[in-house]
């Protein structure tokens, strides 16, 4: 009988949740092709009607409680929405709070601009960055046990690896790339898909409505974050991705459930704080440093007329390193927007209240 493993959020899963570097449309790079899991998703309308009536959107379950904050500017407001980059049909429709903000926003800003995220070259750029260039194979730098685990995983997922030329082609890539391939494949196994992610849905809505969109950073910046990881760190990330694949869906489902519940404190405690304590360098690379780089851009948006919606991975908004607390510490009035939040839950106040900066900040 398989031994139950503790629910913890592994680095590979955290990277996928924090980064949105994800896919490209059908393209060829002989003798390789972009893996199917990295192919650019067909972005669907938020209500799922017309183009995909069989996908089953509808109010079959309560809408996810949004991780949504309003930051007051001089001439408008900045809304910060915590996204989950891989979702299921049951996560739609989104809440009325989100719908109102989307309809009133004069611009929607994502981690990556939609035209870059869905570029036909993005998946190939990722794959090219992940290719080994010294003539070695992946097995040459990973422990024998990890190599055995990878072969077993590849045998189980042989069908999904055909788009990448089969399991043998995994040997041509760096550990970080294979780690993400394992993790995104496992997310898909449990029904979580990039094409249904909040970013993809809201990008499609904004583009259909003619609302201007933009990105906080470039795809190249995100790829460099991954490819710049140390060799030991990459190998450990692959090991943990394979352990996650063998452990079952518990931690993935728990993370998804925490996001659906809109529980900012639990998301920080169970994912952010754990990652910060166990892997401080990676946490700083994919979270803190990027948040700090975004702050001047967010403050510039607060000087503009009208309302702007910013949609980023949820981990970027929570905890002391999140942009919500960072903006509050700078003196901006910040309030949680959450009609569904329970009055008794201090973490999720029913009536949004300004977040005041601590004395001396």
XYZ file of C-alpha atoms in Angstrom:
361
model
C 0.000 0.000 0.000
C 1.328 3.418 -0.906
C 2.388 5.405 2.119
C 0.636 8.750 2.514
C 2.974 11.712 2.243
C 2.624 15.019 4.080
C 0.763 17.690 2.195
C 3.401 20.221 1.202
C 3.775 22.359 -1.841
C 6.797 21.289 -3.810
C 9.101 23.645 -5.628
C 8.065 22.459 -9.061
C 4.395 23.083 -8.263
C 5.218 26.455 -6.701
C 7.151 27.514 -9.789
C 4.239 26.561 -12.045
C 1.823 28.505 -9.827
C 4.092 31.574 -9.629
C 5.239 31.685 -13.245
C 3.093 31.819 -16.319
C 5.684 30.888 -18.896
C 3.682 28.193 -20.560
C 3.173 27.249 -24.150
C 3.108 27.909 -27.775
C 0.943 26.939 -30.678
C 1.752 24.088 -33.014
C 5.273 24.485 -34.332
C 8.152 22.280 -35.404
C 11.730 22.230 -34.298
C 13.171 19.164 -36.039
C 13.846 16.625 -34.774
C 11.865 17.823 -31.756
C 8.363 19.174 -31.402
C 7.030 21.237 -28.559
C 5.476 18.887 -25.978
C 1.694 18.872 -26.077
C 1.509 20.011 -22.461
C 3.283 23.228 -23.494
C 1.127 23.991 -26.495
C -0.667 27.309 -26.355
C -4.190 26.899 -24.979
C -7.238 27.884 -26.960
C -8.538 30.720 -24.827
C -12.214 30.238 -24.120
C -14.888 32.817 -23.296
C -15.633 33.119 -19.595
C -19.166 31.740 -19.932
C -18.054 28.806 -22.102
C -20.937 29.313 -24.524
C -20.879 29.108 -28.328
C -17.324 27.864 -28.893
C -17.289 25.155 -26.221
C -20.837 24.401 -25.033
C -19.827 20.914 -23.866
C -17.260 22.146 -21.365
C -19.946 22.528 -18.748
C -19.570 26.035 -17.426
C -22.362 27.096 -15.143
C -23.240 27.765 -11.516
C -23.015 24.096 -10.533
C -20.949 25.005 -7.478
C -20.243 28.217 -5.558
C -17.873 30.509 -7.413
C -14.313 30.670 -6.081
C -13.919 33.315 -3.388
C -11.667 35.892 -5.070
C -8.331 36.977 -3.703
C -9.098 40.539 -4.720
C -7.916 43.846 -3.274
C -8.608 47.478 -4.144
C -5.782 50.001 -3.857
C -6.927 53.623 -3.951
C -5.090 56.057 -6.199
C -5.464 59.785 -6.719
C -7.605 59.476 -9.834
C -8.788 55.864 -9.828
C -8.117 52.474 -8.299
C -5.816 49.549 -8.828
C -7.431 46.141 -8.351
C -5.135 43.220 -7.542
C -6.525 39.765 -8.324
C -4.781 36.544 -7.290
C -4.860 34.077 -10.158
C -4.474 30.316 -10.377
C -2.840 29.506 -13.703
C -4.362 25.997 -13.967
C -8.106 25.578 -13.338
C -11.030 23.275 -14.100
C -14.422 23.919 -15.750
C -16.011 23.719 -12.296
C -14.139 26.863 -11.256
C -16.377 28.955 -13.526
C -18.185 31.271 -13.583
C -16.038 33.566 -11.464
C -17.601 35.622 -8.688
C -19.701 38.723 -9.206
C -16.974 40.736 -7.482
C -14.560 39.792 -10.250
C -17.158 40.352 -12.962
C -17.828 43.909 -11.755
C -14.140 44.792 -11.631
C -13.469 43.323 -15.080
C -16.374 45.227 -16.625
C -15.242 48.514 -15.070
C -11.523 48.256 -15.761
C -9.995 50.526 -18.353
C -6.991 48.212 -18.669
C -6.139 44.661 -17.589
C -2.503 43.864 -16.794
C -1.106 40.328 -16.498
C 2.297 38.873 -15.649
C 2.775 38.409 -19.385
C 0.912 40.376 -22.020
C -1.692 38.082 -23.674
C -0.144 38.447 -27.112
C 3.181 37.216 -25.732
C 1.694 34.441 -23.613
C -0.104 33.012 -26.639
C 2.727 33.658 -29.065
C 3.397 30.772 -31.458
C 7.070 30.883 -30.434
C 6.838 30.877 -26.624
C 6.795 27.115 -26.135
C 9.729 26.713 -28.483
C 11.640 29.447 -26.663
C 11.151 27.551 -23.418
C 12.174 24.286 -25.011
C 15.275 25.776 -26.622
C 16.310 27.315 -23.282
C 15.837 23.931 -21.638
C 17.915 21.991 -24.169
C 21.291 20.695 -23.029
C 24.133 22.211 -25.039
C 27.224 20.336 -23.843
C 26.610 16.942 -25.424
C 25.664 15.331 -22.115
C 22.426 13.587 -21.201
C 20.083 14.266 -18.302
C 21.009 10.978 -16.635
C 24.632 12.135 -16.513
C 23.867 14.720 -13.835
C 20.982 13.278 -11.814
C 21.220 10.543 -9.164
C 20.578 6.978 -10.305
C 17.440 6.759 -8.160
C 16.030 9.893 -9.777
C 16.835 8.523 -13.233
C 14.982 5.300 -12.364
C 11.976 7.271 -11.107
C 11.946 9.359 -14.272
C 11.993 6.275 -16.510
C 9.072 4.802 -14.556
C 7.133 8.068 -14.840
C 7.895 8.302 -18.570
C 6.671 4.736 -19.122
C 3.399 5.604 -17.384
C 2.997 8.776 -19.458
C 4.301 7.469 -22.771
C 1.257 8.661 -24.712
C 1.520 12.270 -23.529
C 5.245 12.323 -24.319
C 4.822 11.382 -27.967
C 4.560 15.072 -28.902
C 8.067 15.524 -27.470
C 9.466 12.664 -29.532
C 9.000 10.059 -26.822
C 10.533 9.408 -23.425
C 14.082 9.178 -24.796
C 14.028 12.862 -25.737
C 13.780 13.806 -22.061
C 17.509 13.094 -21.933
C 18.118 16.160 -24.115
C 16.740 18.646 -21.567
C 17.820 20.382 -18.384
C 16.252 19.203 -15.096
C 14.148 22.360 -14.680
C 12.409 21.808 -18.007
C 11.698 18.135 -17.306
C 10.487 19.053 -13.822
C 7.914 21.470 -15.224
C 6.881 18.895 -17.817
C 6.256 16.359 -15.046
C 4.348 18.828 -12.882
C 2.124 20.246 -15.609
C 1.346 16.713 -16.789
C 0.302 15.773 -13.249
C -1.830 18.916 -12.918
C -3.590 17.906 -16.127
C -4.140 14.409 -14.783
C -6.219 15.889 -11.974
C -8.221 18.119 -14.306
C -6.269 21.364 -13.873
C -5.486 22.872 -17.270
C -3.632 25.983 -18.416
C -6.261 26.678 -21.079
C -8.776 27.091 -18.248
C -6.550 29.252 -16.052
C -7.930 32.547 -14.808
C -5.365 34.519 -16.786
C -6.395 32.872 -20.049
C -10.075 33.438 -19.388
C -9.733 37.076 -18.364
C -7.382 37.799 -21.259
C -10.009 36.464 -23.665
C -12.709 38.561 -21.998
C -10.634 41.736 -22.127
C -9.690 41.216 -25.757
C -13.296 40.480 -26.734
C -14.419 43.685 -25.018
C -11.650 45.732 -26.625
C -10.086 46.500 -23.242
C -6.355 47.310 -23.467
C -4.039 44.701 -21.950
C -0.380 44.688 -20.923
C 2.247 42.636 -19.088
C 4.394 43.312 -16.040
C 7.346 41.396 -17.466
C 8.471 39.596 -20.582
C 8.461 35.901 -21.425
C 12.239 36.066 -21.772
C 12.517 37.289 -18.189
C 10.439 34.357 -16.964
C 12.469 31.853 -18.976
C 15.703 33.311 -17.613
C 14.381 32.843 -14.071
C 14.000 29.125 -14.754
C 17.135 28.581 -16.788
C 19.215 30.543 -14.283
C 18.542 28.104 -11.444
C 21.568 26.285 -10.008
C 22.258 22.694 -11.019
C 21.701 21.258 -7.544
C 18.483 23.220 -7.191
C 17.252 21.985 -10.567
C 17.991 18.366 -9.690
C 16.175 18.633 -6.363
C 13.238 20.251 -8.134
C 13.024 17.282 -10.523
C 13.278 14.810 -7.657
C 10.413 16.495 -5.849
C 8.275 16.648 -8.981
C 8.669 12.892 -9.397
C 7.894 12.303 -5.710
C 4.759 14.405 -6.110
C 3.743 12.365 -9.140
C 3.973 9.184 -7.101
C 2.285 10.568 -4.008
C -1.132 11.244 -5.462
C -3.259 14.362 -5.811
C -3.504 15.432 -2.161
C -1.199 18.455 -2.147
C -2.321 19.674 -5.574
C -5.970 19.406 -4.577
C -5.254 21.121 -1.258
C -3.549 24.039 -3.006
C -6.408 24.377 -5.479
C -8.932 24.204 -2.632
C -7.124 26.879 -0.644
C -7.210 29.187 -3.651
C -10.917 28.451 -4.260
C -11.693 29.306 -0.636
C -9.964 32.667 -1.003
C -7.989 31.967 2.159
C -5.045 34.343 1.860
C -3.613 33.449 5.257
C -3.664 29.694 4.569
C -2.113 30.204 1.146
C 0.758 32.093 2.724
C 1.199 29.694 5.653
C 0.982 26.490 3.618
C 2.784 27.572 0.466
C 4.626 30.865 0.803
C 6.040 30.440 4.299
C 6.987 26.806 3.658
C 8.765 27.686 0.447
C 10.526 30.667 2.033
C 11.815 28.508 4.899
C 12.880 25.478 2.893
C 14.082 27.094 -0.340
C 14.911 30.741 0.406
C 16.929 31.347 -2.768
C 14.198 30.076 -5.074
C 11.520 31.914 -3.083
C 13.433 35.161 -3.466
C 14.001 34.526 -7.176
C 10.433 33.789 -8.228
C 8.508 35.825 -5.656
C 10.168 38.581 -3.626
C 12.471 39.955 -6.328
C 9.697 40.010 -8.905
C 7.282 41.697 -6.484
C 9.852 44.397 -5.797
C 10.405 44.899 -9.532
C 6.663 45.282 -10.076
C 6.110 47.872 -7.329
C 7.281 50.950 -9.289
C 5.080 49.898 -12.200
C 2.080 49.447 -9.903
C 2.663 52.827 -8.292
C 2.814 54.424 -11.722
C -0.566 52.849 -12.530
C -1.968 54.392 -9.350
C -1.248 57.824 -10.806
C -3.376 57.159 -13.894
C -7.011 57.973 -14.496
C -9.607 55.241 -14.107
C -9.485 51.715 -12.768
C -6.860 49.128 -13.707
C -7.069 45.410 -12.974
C -3.803 43.522 -12.340
C -3.997 39.720 -12.494
C -0.996 37.819 -11.099
C -0.328 34.484 -9.413
C -1.953 34.469 -5.981
C 1.302 33.947 -4.067
C 2.478 37.380 -5.253
C -0.313 39.046 -3.274
C -0.200 37.314 0.118
C 2.118 37.441 3.104
C 4.585 40.122 4.176
C 6.428 39.934 0.841
C 3.227 40.267 -1.194
C 2.501 43.418 -3.149
C -0.669 44.012 -1.078
C 1.341 44.505 2.118
C 4.124 46.314 0.293
C 1.701 48.892 -1.123
C -0.010 49.277 2.263
C 3.385 49.867 3.882
C 3.945 52.708 1.411
C 0.824 54.424 2.741
C -1.752 53.429 0.126
C -5.269 52.622 1.294
C -5.825 48.931 0.559
C -9.021 46.955 1.126
C -10.127 43.407 0.467
C -13.035 43.108 -1.967
C -14.983 40.009 -0.975
C -18.777 39.871 -0.853
C -18.702 36.175 0.080
C -16.290 36.482 3.004
C -17.606 35.407 6.400
C -17.940 38.224 8.993
C -16.458 36.027 11.724
C -13.308 35.271 9.764
C -10.714 37.938 10.447
C -8.699 36.751 7.479
C -11.645 37.264 5.167
C -13.553 40.329 6.433
C -17.105 40.796 5.178
C -16.741 44.559 5.059
C -13.523 45.622 3.353
C -11.362 47.663 5.675
C -8.259 49.659 4.788
C -4.973 47.970 5.547
C -3.017 50.507 7.515
C 0.788 50.604 7.360
C 2.533 49.704 10.588
C 3.897 52.600 12.665
C 7.271 53.747 11.492
C 6.893 52.444 7.906
